[in-house]
Coordinates of C-alpha atoms and ligand atoms in Angstrom, one line a residue:
M297 CA 0.8 25.3 24.1
T298 CA 1.3 28.9 25.2
R299 CA 1.4 31.8 22.7
A300 CA 5.1 32.2 23.3
A301 CA 5.5 28.5 22.5
A302 CA 3.5 28.8 19.4
R303 CA 5.5 31.8 18.2
S304 CA 8.7 29.9 19.0
A305 CA 7.3 26.9 17.0
L306 CA 6.9 29.1 13.9
R307 CA 10.5 30.3 14.1
C308 CA 11.5 26.6 14.4
R309 CA 11.4 26.0 10.7
A310 CA 14.7 27.8 10.5
I311 CA 16.6 26.6 13.6
W312 CA 15.3 23.2 14.3
T313 CA 17.2 21.6 17.1
A314 CA 17.4 24.8 19.2
C315 CA 13.6 25.1 18.9
V316 CA 12.9 21.6 20.1
L317 CA 14.7 22.5 23.3
A318 CA 12.9 25.9 23.4
I319 CA 9.5 24.3 23.1
I320 CA 10.1 21.7 25.7
A321 CA 11.3 24.4 28.0
I322 CA 8.4 26.7 27.3
A323 CA 5.6 24.1 27.3
P324 CA 6.6 21.3 29.5
G325 CA 4.4 18.3 28.9
A326 CA 3.4 19.4 25.4
R327 CA 3.9 16.7 22.8
A328 CA 6.9 17.9 20.8
Q329 CA 6.4 17.4 17.1
V330 CA 8.9 19.9 15.9
A331 CA 10.6 18.8 12.8
P332 CA 12.4 20.6 10.1
A333 CA 10.1 21.6 7.2
A334 CA 9.9 18.3 5.2
P335 CA 11.6 18.6 1.9
A336 CA 9.0 19.3 -0.9
W337 CA 9.8 16.1 -2.8
L338 CA 8.7 13.9 0.1
S339 CA 5.0 14.8 -0.1
G340 CA 3.3 11.9 -2.0
A341 CA 6.7 10.2 -2.6
T342 CA 7.3 6.5 -2.7
C343 CA 10.8 5.1 -2.2
Y344 CA 12.4 2.1 -3.8
E345 CA 14.9 -0.1 -2.1
V346 CA 17.6 -1.6 -4.4
F347 CA 20.2 -4.3 -3.9
V348 CA 22.8 -3.1 -6.5
R349 CA 24.3 -6.6 -6.7
S350 CA 21.0 -8.0 -7.9
F351 CA 19.5 -5.2 -10.0
R352 CA 21.3 -5.2 -13.3
D353 CA 24.7 -6.3 -14.5
S354 CA 26.3 -4.0 -17.2
D355 CA 29.6 -5.9 -17.9
G356 CA 28.8 -9.6 -17.8
D357 CA 30.6 -10.6 -14.6
G358 CA 27.3 -11.8 -13.1
I359 CA 27.2 -9.0 -10.5
G360 CA 24.8 -6.1 -10.7
D361 CA 26.6 -2.8 -10.7
L362 CA 26.1 1.0 -10.6
K363 CA 26.3 1.3 -14.4
G364 CA 23.5 -1.3 -14.8
L365 CA 21.4 0.6 -12.2
T366 CA 22.0 3.9 -14.0
A367 CA 20.9 2.4 -17.3
S368 CA 17.7 1.1 -15.7
L369 CA 16.6 4.3 -14.0
D370 CA 13.7 4.8 -16.4
Y371 CA 12.2 1.7 -14.9
I372 CA 12.2 3.5 -11.5
D373 CA 11.1 6.9 -12.7
D374 CA 11.5 8.4 -16.2
G375 CA 10.9 11.9 -14.9
D376 CA 7.5 12.3 -16.7
P377 CA 4.8 12.6 -14.0
K378 CA 2.1 12.0 -16.6
S379 CA 3.4 8.7 -17.9
T380 CA 2.9 5.5 -16.0
K381 CA 5.5 3.5 -18.0
S382 CA 7.8 3.8 -15.0
L383 CA 7.2 3.1 -11.3
G384 CA 7.3 6.8 -10.4
A385 CA 9.4 6.3 -7.3
R386 CA 10.9 9.6 -6.2
C387 CA 13.7 8.2 -4.1
L388 CA 16.0 5.3 -4.1
W389 CA 17.5 3.5 -1.1
L390 CA 20.7 1.7 -2.2
M391 CA 21.7 -1.1 0.1
P392 CA 25.4 -0.8 1.0
V393 CA 27.6 0.3 -1.9
A394 CA 30.9 0.9 0.0
A395 CA 33.8 -1.5 -0.1
S396 CA 33.1 -4.7 1.9
P397 CA 34.3 -8.3 2.1
S398 CA 30.8 -9.7 2.1
Y399 CA 28.2 -10.0 -0.7
H400 CA 25.6 -7.9 1.2
G401 CA 28.0 -5.1 2.2
Y402 CA 26.7 -4.5 5.7
D403 CA 30.3 -4.8 7.0
V404 CA 32.3 -1.9 5.4
S405 CA 36.0 -2.1 5.1
D406 CA 36.4 1.3 3.4
Y407 CA 33.7 4.0 3.8
Y408 CA 35.4 6.2 1.2
H409 CA 35.3 3.9 -1.8
V410 CA 32.5 2.1 -3.8
N411 CA 32.8 -1.7 -3.8
R412 CA 34.9 -2.4 -6.9
A413 CA 32.4 -5.1 -8.0
Y414 CA 29.8 -2.3 -8.2
G415 CA 32.1 0.2 -10.0
T416 CA 33.9 3.4 -9.0
N417 CA 33.2 6.5 -7.1
D418 CA 32.8 8.2 -10.4
D419 CA 30.2 5.6 -11.4
F420 CA 28.3 6.5 -8.2
K421 CA 28.4 10.3 -9.1
A422 CA 27.2 9.5 -12.6
L423 CA 24.3 7.5 -11.1
V424 CA 23.4 10.5 -8.8
A425 CA 23.5 12.9 -11.7
A426 CA 21.3 10.7 -13.9
A427 CA 18.9 10.1 -10.9
H428 CA 18.7 13.9 -10.2
A429 CA 17.9 14.5 -13.9
R430 CA 14.8 12.5 -13.4
G431 CA 13.9 14.0 -10.0
I432 CA 15.0 10.9 -8.1
K433 CA 16.7 11.3 -4.7
V434 CA 19.5 8.8 -3.8
L435 CA 19.8 7.5 -0.2
V436 CA 22.7 5.2 0.7
D437 CA 22.7 2.6 3.4
M438 CA 25.0 3.8 6.2
M439 CA 26.3 1.5 9.0
L440 CA 27.1 3.4 12.2
N441 CA 26.9 0.5 14.6
H442 CA 29.7 -1.6 13.3
L443 CA 32.3 -2.0 10.5
S444 CA 34.1 -4.9 9.0
V445 CA 36.7 -6.9 10.9
Q446 CA 38.9 -6.2 7.8
H447 CA 38.6 -2.4 8.2
P448 CA 42.2 -1.1 8.6
A449 CA 41.3 0.8 11.8
F450 CA 40.2 -2.4 13.4
Q451 CA 43.1 -4.4 12.1
E452 CA 45.6 -1.9 13.6
A453 CA 43.7 -1.7 16.9
L454 CA 43.7 -5.5 17.1
R455 CA 47.4 -5.8 16.6
D456 CA 48.7 -2.6 18.3
T457 CA 47.4 -1.8 21.8
T458 CA 49.0 1.7 21.5
S459 CA 47.1 2.5 18.3
P460 CA 44.8 5.6 18.5
Y461 CA 42.2 3.3 16.8
R462 CA 41.9 1.3 20.0
A463 CA 39.5 4.0 21.2
W464 CA 37.1 3.4 18.2
F465 CA 36.2 0.0 19.7
R466 CA 35.4 -1.7 23.0
W467 CA 37.9 -4.1 24.6
R468 CA 37.9 -6.3 27.7
P469 CA 40.5 -8.8 29.2
T470 CA 37.6 -11.2 29.8
P471 CA 34.2 -11.6 28.1
G472 CA 31.7 -9.1 29.4
P473 CA 28.3 -10.1 30.8
N474 CA 25.5 -11.5 28.6
N475 CA 23.1 -9.0 27.1
R476 CA 19.4 -8.8 28.2
F477 CA 18.5 -11.3 25.5
G478 CA 20.9 -13.8 27.1
D479 CA 23.5 -13.7 24.4
N480 CA 27.2 -12.8 24.7
N481 CA 28.5 -10.4 22.2
W482 CA 32.1 -10.3 23.3
R483 CA 34.4 -11.8 20.6
R484 CA 37.8 -13.4 21.3
S485 CA 40.7 -11.5 19.7
P486 CA 42.6 -13.7 17.2
V487 CA 46.0 -12.1 18.2
R488 CA 46.0 -11.8 22.0
D489 CA 44.2 -12.8 25.2
E490 CA 41.4 -10.2 25.0
Y491 CA 37.8 -9.6 23.8
Y492 CA 36.2 -7.0 21.6
Y493 CA 32.5 -6.1 21.3
G494 CA 30.5 -7.1 18.2
F495 CA 26.8 -7.2 18.6
F496 CA 25.9 -9.0 15.3
S497 CA 29.0 -11.1 14.8
S498 CA 32.7 -11.5 15.2
H499 CA 33.1 -10.1 11.7
M500 CA 31.4 -6.9 12.7
P501 CA 33.1 -5.1 15.6
D502 CA 30.9 -2.4 17.0
L503 CA 32.1 1.2 17.1
N504 CA 32.5 2.7 20.5
Y505 CA 30.5 5.9 20.9
E506 CA 31.5 6.4 24.5
Q507 CA 34.6 8.0 23.1
P508 CA 34.3 11.0 20.7
Y509 CA 36.5 9.5 17.9
A510 CA 34.1 7.1 16.2
L511 CA 31.4 9.6 15.9
A512 CA 33.8 12.2 14.6
E513 CA 34.9 9.7 11.9
M514 CA 31.3 8.8 11.0
K515 CA 30.4 12.5 10.6
K516 CA 33.4 12.7 8.2
V517 CA 32.0 9.8 6.3
A518 CA 28.6 11.4 6.2
A519 CA 30.0 14.6 4.8
F520 CA 31.9 12.7 2.2
W521 CA 28.8 11.0 0.8
L522 CA 26.7 14.1 1.0
N523 CA 29.1 16.6 -0.4
E524 CA 31.7 14.7 -2.4
M525 CA 29.5 11.9 -3.7
G526 CA 26.3 13.8 -4.0
A527 CA 24.0 11.5 -2.0
D528 CA 20.7 13.0 -0.7
G529 CA 20.7 11.2 2.6
F530 CA 21.0 7.9 4.3
R531 CA 19.1 4.8 5.4
L532 CA 20.7 4.1 8.7
D533 CA 21.2 0.5 9.7
A534 CA 20.5 -1.0 13.1
V535 CA 20.4 2.3 14.9
K536 CA 18.8 0.9 18.1
Y537 CA 22.1 -0.8 19.0
L538 CA 24.6 2.1 18.8
V539 CA 25.4 2.5 22.5
E540 CA 25.3 -0.2 25.2
D541 CA 24.6 0.3 28.9
G542 CA 25.5 -3.0 30.6
A543 CA 23.1 -5.7 29.6
Q544 CA 20.8 -3.1 28.0
V545 CA 22.1 -3.1 24.4
D546 CA 19.2 -1.4 22.6
D547 CA 17.3 1.9 22.8
T548 CA 19.6 3.4 25.4
P549 CA 19.8 7.1 26.2
G550 CA 23.3 7.0 24.8
T551 CA 22.0 5.7 21.5
H552 CA 19.4 8.5 21.3
A553 CA 22.1 11.1 22.1
V554 CA 24.3 9.8 19.2
L555 CA 21.4 9.9 16.8
R556 CA 20.5 13.4 17.9
E557 CA 24.0 14.6 17.3
Y558 CA 24.4 12.7 14.0
A559 CA 21.1 14.0 12.6
A560 CA 21.9 17.6 13.5
F561 CA 25.3 17.2 11.8
V562 CA 23.6 15.8 8.6
R563 CA 21.1 18.7 8.5
A564 CA 23.8 21.3 9.1
T565 CA 26.1 19.7 6.5
K566 CA 23.5 19.5 3.7
P567 CA 20.2 21.2 4.4
G568 CA 17.4 19.1 3.1
A569 CA 19.4 15.8 3.4
F570 CA 17.1 13.0 4.5
T571 CA 17.6 10.3 7.1
V572 CA 15.6 7.2 7.6
G573 CA 16.5 4.7 10.4
E574 CA 16.0 1.0 11.0
V575 CA 14.5 0.5 14.5
Y576 CA 13.3 -3.1 14.2
D577 CA 10.8 -2.9 17.0
S578 CA 7.2 -2.0 18.1
T579 CA 5.5 1.3 17.5
G580 CA 5.9 2.2 21.2
T581 CA 9.7 1.8 21.1
L582 CA 9.8 3.6 17.7
L583 CA 8.2 6.7 19.2
S584 CA 11.2 7.1 21.6
Y585 CA 13.2 8.0 18.5
Y586 CA 11.4 11.2 17.8
P587 CA 11.2 14.2 17.6
D588 CA 14.7 15.5 17.2
Q589 CA 16.7 12.4 16.1
L590 CA 16.5 11.0 12.5
D591 CA 13.8 12.4 10.1
D592 CA 12.1 9.1 9.4
Y593 CA 11.9 5.5 10.6
F594 CA 10.5 2.3 9.1
A595 CA 7.2 1.3 10.7
F596 CA 7.8 -2.4 11.3
E597 CA 4.6 -2.9 13.2
V598 CA 2.6 -1.4 10.4
A599 CA 4.3 -3.8 7.9
D600 CA 3.6 -6.8 10.2
S601 CA 0.0 -5.7 10.9
L602 CA -0.7 -5.3 7.1
V603 CA 0.9 -8.6 6.1
A604 CA -1.0 -10.5 9.0
A605 CA -4.3 -8.9 8.0
V606 CA -4.0 -9.9 4.4
R607 CA -2.9 -13.5 5.4
R608 CA -5.9 -14.0 7.6
G609 CA -8.3 -12.1 5.2
D610 CA -9.6 -10.0 8.0
G611 CA -8.9 -6.2 8.3
R612 CA -9.9 -5.8 11.9
G613 CA -7.2 -4.1 14.0
M614 CA -4.9 -3.6 11.0
L615 CA -4.9 0.1 11.3
A616 CA -4.1 0.3 15.0
P617 CA -0.3 1.0 14.6
V618 CA -1.1 3.4 11.7
L619 CA -3.5 5.4 13.9
R620 CA -1.0 5.4 16.8
L621 CA 1.7 6.8 14.6
Q622 CA -0.6 9.3 13.0
A623 CA -1.6 10.6 16.4
S624 CA 2.1 11.1 17.4
V625 CA 4.2 11.9 14.4
P626 CA 3.8 13.8 11.1
A627 CA 3.1 11.5 8.1
D628 CA 6.3 12.4 6.4
R629 CA 8.3 11.0 9.3
W630 CA 7.4 7.3 9.3
S631 CA 7.5 4.7 6.5
P632 CA 5.3 1.8 6.0
F633 CA 6.5 -1.1 3.8
L634 CA 5.6 -4.7 3.2
R635 CA 8.9 -6.6 3.4
N636 CA 12.6 -5.7 3.2
H637 CA 15.8 -7.4 2.4
D638 CA 15.9 -9.2 5.8
Q639 CA 12.4 -10.8 5.5
P640 CA 10.7 -13.4 3.3
R641 CA 9.2 -11.8 0.2
A642 CA 5.6 -10.8 0.5
R643 CA 4.1 -13.2 -2.0
T644 CA 6.0 -16.0 -0.3
E645 CA 4.4 -14.9 3.0
F646 CA 1.0 -15.3 1.1
G647 CA 1.8 -18.8 -0.1
G648 CA 2.3 -17.6 -3.6
D649 CA -1.2 -16.1 -3.8
W650 CA -1.2 -13.2 -6.3
G651 CA -4.5 -11.8 -5.0
K652 CA -3.1 -11.4 -1.5
A653 CA 0.0 -9.8 -2.9
R654 CA -2.1 -7.4 -4.9
V655 CA -4.3 -6.3 -2.0
A656 CA -1.3 -6.0 0.3
S657 CA 0.5 -3.7 -2.2
F658 CA -2.8 -1.8 -2.6
L659 CA -3.0 -1.1 1.1
L660 CA 0.7 -0.2 1.4
L661 CA 0.3 2.4 -1.3
T662 CA -2.9 4.0 0.1
L663 CA -1.8 4.4 3.7
P664 CA -0.3 7.6 5.0
G665 CA 3.5 7.7 5.6
V666 CA 6.3 7.5 3.1
P667 CA 6.0 4.0 1.6
F668 CA 9.1 1.9 0.7
V669 CA 9.0 -0.8 -1.9
Y670 CA 11.8 -3.5 -1.8
Y671 CA 12.9 -4.2 -5.4
G672 CA 11.0 -7.1 -7.0
E673 CA 8.0 -6.8 -4.6
E674 CA 6.3 -4.8 -7.3
L675 CA 6.7 -7.9 -9.5
G676 CA 5.6 -10.4 -6.9
M677 CA 9.0 -12.0 -6.7
T678 CA 9.2 -14.9 -4.3
G679 CA 11.9 -15.9 -1.9
A680 CA 12.5 -17.3 1.5
K681 CA 15.6 -17.4 3.7
P682 CA 18.6 -18.0 3.6
D683 CA 19.2 -14.3 2.8
P684 CA 20.6 -14.6 -0.7
R685 CA 17.3 -16.2 -1.8
I686 CA 15.4 -13.1 -0.7
R687 CA 17.9 -10.9 -2.6
T688 CA 17.9 -12.7 -6.0
P689 CA 18.6 -11.0 -9.4
M690 CA 15.9 -8.9 -10.9
P691 CA 14.1 -10.6 -13.8
W692 CA 13.9 -8.0 -16.6
S693 CA 13.0 -9.9 -19.8
R694 CA 11.1 -12.9 -21.0
N695 CA 13.4 -14.5 -23.5
A696 CA 17.0 -13.4 -22.7
P697 CA 19.2 -15.8 -20.6
H698 CA 18.9 -15.2 -16.9
A699 CA 15.9 -13.0 -17.6
G700 CA 18.1 -10.3 -18.9
F701 CA 19.9 -9.6 -15.6
T702 CA 23.3 -10.5 -16.9
T703 CA 24.9 -11.9 -20.1
G704 CA 27.2 -13.9 -17.8
T705 CA 26.6 -16.3 -14.9
P706 CA 24.5 -14.6 -12.2
W707 CA 26.1 -14.3 -8.7
E708 CA 23.0 -16.1 -7.4
P709 CA 20.5 -18.0 -9.4
L710 CA 17.2 -16.2 -10.2
A711 CA 14.0 -17.1 -8.4
A712 CA 12.2 -20.1 -9.8
D713 CA 9.3 -18.1 -11.1
S714 CA 11.4 -15.4 -12.7
L715 CA 9.6 -15.8 -16.0
E716 CA 6.2 -15.1 -14.3
A717 CA 7.2 -12.4 -11.8
N718 CA 9.0 -10.5 -14.6
V719 CA 9.2 -6.9 -15.8
E720 CA 8.6 -7.6 -19.5
V721 CA 5.7 -10.0 -18.8
E722 CA 4.0 -7.8 -16.4
S723 CA 4.6 -4.6 -18.4
G724 CA 2.3 -6.1 -21.1
D725 CA -0.5 -6.9 -18.7
A726 CA -2.7 -4.1 -17.4
S727 CA -3.9 -6.3 -14.6
S728 CA -0.4 -7.1 -13.3
L729 CA 1.0 -6.4 -9.9
L730 CA 3.6 -4.1 -11.6
A731 CA 0.8 -2.2 -13.3
L732 CA -0.9 -1.7 -9.9
H733 CA 2.3 -0.3 -8.5
R734 CA 2.8 2.1 -11.4
R735 CA -0.7 3.4 -11.2
L736 CA -0.9 3.8 -7.5
I737 CA 2.5 5.3 -7.0
H738 CA 1.7 7.9 -9.6
L739 CA -1.8 8.5 -8.1
R740 CA -0.2 9.0 -4.7
A741 CA 2.2 11.5 -6.2
S742 CA -0.5 13.5 -7.9
D743 CA -3.4 13.3 -5.3
P744 CA -2.7 15.4 -2.2
A745 CA -5.3 13.5 -0.2
L746 CA -3.9 10.1 -1.0
G747 CA -0.3 11.3 -0.9
A748 CA -0.3 13.3 2.3
G749 CA -3.8 13.4 3.8
T750 CA -5.0 12.4 7.2
L751 CA -6.5 8.9 7.6
L752 CA -10.0 8.6 9.1
P753 CA -10.9 5.0 9.8
L754 CA -14.4 3.7 8.8
T755 CA -16.3 0.7 10.1
T756 CA -17.5 -1.9 7.6
S757 CA -20.2 -4.5 7.8
Q758 CA -17.8 -7.3 6.8
P759 CA -14.5 -8.0 8.7
A760 CA -12.8 -8.9 5.4
V761 CA -13.4 -5.3 4.2
I762 CA -11.2 -2.5 5.3
A763 CA -12.1 1.1 4.5
F764 CA -10.9 4.6 5.4
L765 CA -10.9 8.1 4.2
R766 CA -7.8 10.1 3.3
R767 CA -8.3 13.9 3.6
A768 CA -6.2 16.9 2.8
G769 CA -7.9 20.3 2.9
T770 CA -11.3 20.0 1.1
R771 CA -10.2 16.9 -0.9
T772 CA -11.3 13.5 0.4
V773 CA -10.8 10.1 -1.1
L774 CA -12.4 6.8 0.0
V775 CA -10.2 3.7 0.1
V776 CA -11.8 0.3 0.2
A777 CA -10.2 -3.1 0.1
N778 CA -11.6 -6.7 0.2
L779 CA -9.0 -8.8 1.9
G780 CA -11.0 -11.9 1.4
A781 CA -10.9 -14.6 -1.4
E782 CA -14.7 -14.3 -2.1
P783 CA -16.7 -11.6 -3.8
L784 CA -18.7 -9.6 -1.3
A785 CA -22.1 -7.9 -2.1
G786 CA -24.1 -5.6 0.1
V787 CA -21.2 -4.3 2.3
T788 CA -21.9 -1.0 4.0
L789 CA -19.7 1.6 5.6
R790 CA -20.2 3.9 8.5
S791 CA -18.1 6.4 10.4
D792 CA -18.3 6.7 14.2
V793 CA -17.8 10.5 14.0
A794 CA -18.9 13.4 11.8
V795 CA -16.8 13.4 8.6
F796 CA -18.8 15.5 6.2
A797 CA -21.2 18.4 6.1
R798 CA -24.9 17.5 5.5
G799 CA -25.6 16.9 1.8
R800 CA -25.5 14.4 -1.0
Y801 CA -22.1 13.0 -2.1
A802 CA -20.9 11.2 -5.2
G803 CA -17.8 9.0 -5.7
R804 CA -15.7 9.3 -8.7
I805 CA -13.5 6.2 -9.3
L806 CA -9.7 6.9 -9.2
F807 CA -8.5 3.3 -9.0
G808 CA -10.4 0.1 -9.6
P809 CA -13.3 -1.1 -11.9
A810 CA -16.4 -0.3 -9.8
A811 CA -18.8 2.6 -9.3
L812 CA -20.1 4.1 -6.1
D813 CA -23.8 5.1 -5.7
A814 CA -24.4 8.6 -4.5
F815 CA -25.1 8.7 -0.7
A816 CA -26.6 11.1 1.7
I817 CA -25.0 12.6 4.8
R818 CA -27.6 13.8 7.4
A819 CA -27.3 16.4 10.1
S820 CA -25.0 14.2 12.3
G821 CA -22.3 14.4 9.7
A822 CA -21.5 10.7 10.0
M823 CA -21.5 8.2 7.2
N824 CA -24.3 5.8 8.0
D825 CA -24.7 2.5 6.2
V826 CA -23.3 3.8 2.9
P827 CA -23.6 0.8 0.4
L828 CA -20.6 -0.3 -1.5
P829 CA -20.6 -1.9 -4.9
T830 CA -19.9 -5.7 -5.1
L831 CA -16.3 -6.1 -4.2
A832 CA -14.3 -8.7 -6.2
P833 CA -11.9 -10.9 -4.2
H834 CA -8.8 -9.0 -3.0
A835 CA -10.0 -5.9 -4.9
G836 CA -8.9 -2.4 -3.9
L837 CA -10.9 0.7 -4.9
V838 CA -10.2 4.4 -4.5
F839 CA -12.9 7.0 -5.0
E840 CA -12.8 10.8 -4.9
L841 CA -15.8 12.0 -2.8
T842 CA -17.4 15.3 -3.7
R843 CA -20.6 17.0 -2.5
M844 CA -23.2 17.2 -5.2
R845 CA -24.9 20.6 -5.9
Ligands
CA207 CA1 28.9 -6.3 -13.1

C-alpha cells in the first residue's frame, strides 16, 4: 500500500464507504480490509440466538413471549462481569419477532408490529431497556429477501395490476426458467393467469430489488427498528438470494450492490449498529461479501469443519477455514457457531455423546471470531428435523411441569431429555456443559488473547489432539483439546515457525484441570516437542504462557 493509501486508510475510520472506494482507487490490487471501527462491545463478545416462542412463556398460553424473555435476561447476562452465574453473552439475536402467519416468523406480514403472540411493541422496547441495563445488545432477525403472502402489499399487488405495490414483486405471464439448481421458483397466482417469484415457497414472495421501491421500504423498516424500537442491529436472513440474474439466483452482483447500500444506510441511520448476515455457503463464497457490505457473516464452513472433526475424533484440517478467514477478514467480522435453528442440534449430531458436545463447545469458544450459541446448545439439548423439533421449548427447572417453560400447554412438546439437558440440573453441576459455557464465555470476555487474539496453529503428535496459540500483544494463551474418546499421554507440540523469544516458559492454567511443565524455547523461536500433560477424553485446556525470569 502506498503512503497516500495508508493515510487514507487512517481517515477511513470516520468515513467508511467513501474510503473503501478511495483505497481501491489508490492501491489497486491491495486487499481491501477497510471496515468501520468495530464497536467496543464486540471484542471478546459471545452472542446468543433465541427463538422467543420457545424461550419462556409469561402468561400461560404455551407460547414463549417477550415478557418471558425479559424476565430471563439474568440467565443470559446479569451485567456482573465477575460473576459466572449467567452465561455472559453480550448480545442477543432474536429470531423473527414481527407479525407473521407462521410459527417461525420468517414470512412477515407486518414489519412494524411485534407478533401478538409474543407481546406488543412496548414489550419489545421494555426488553431492549432491560437488556441494555445489563450491557446486552439486541439484534433482530430481518428478512429482506421475501415477505409473507399475507402481507397487505402483496395481497393488493396480487389483486390489482394497477397497484403501486406491483413493483415490489416480480411477475410473469408464464413461469420463468428453472434456476441453476434445476428448480422453478415461479409460483402460480391464485387470482389470475400469471406467476410471481418466490425462491423459498409460494408463501414467501420475493421482493424485487430491480426497482427502487422495495429497498426504500426495507430501509424504512430498518430505521423503525433501530430508532423507534431501539434495536442495536440485525441478523439478515438468506442474503445471498436477494437479486436474481436469470438462472443465477445467488451471490449476484445485484445482491452485493443491495447489501452495500443497505449496510451503508444502517450505519448512517444508527452509528454503531451491527449487521450479521446468513450466507449459507463455503468460505470462498463468503469472502465475496466483504469488505464493504454487512459487518459480519456466519462462518458455515467453520461450523461444519468443527462438527466433523469432533465426530471423527480427529482434528487434522479442522482449522483450514478458520485460517483462511483469519488471513482475509478481521476477527470481529466473522462468526463461528456449532449449529443454528435450521440444523440438527449439536449433541444429536454427536449421537447424544456429552463428551463430544463438550469438546465441540470448548473449541467454538476458544476460536477467533464472534461466536454465536443457539439457545439450548449450552445445555446439550437434543433435536432432529422436522424444524419444530430443533426449536423446542427451553427446559428451565427440574420439578415444574413442562420444565418450567410454561404453566399451560407448550406450543411444542419439550425434548425427551429435558430433565437431563436442563438449566436447574446443570446449574448445580460444576462439570456440566452449561458450566463450561459460563466459564469460557466469561474467560473470552476478560482475556484479550482468547477474546480477540490471532490464532497460530500448532502441530501435535496425535491426530486426535488439536492445539493452537491465541495471541494479542504480549499476551499468549495455549489452547489444547483432545477430540478422542481415550485418554492420551505423552502428546507433544511443535510450531513450524518462530513463535517466542528464546527462554524458558511456564503455563498457568486458565481452564481445565491439568498443569503444564515449563518448557524451553531455543534460538529458532519455535516450539519443539513441548510435552503436554495427560489429556482426558474430550478434554479442553487453556494455559496462559509467560516467559520465566
Ligand atoms: Ca405467552
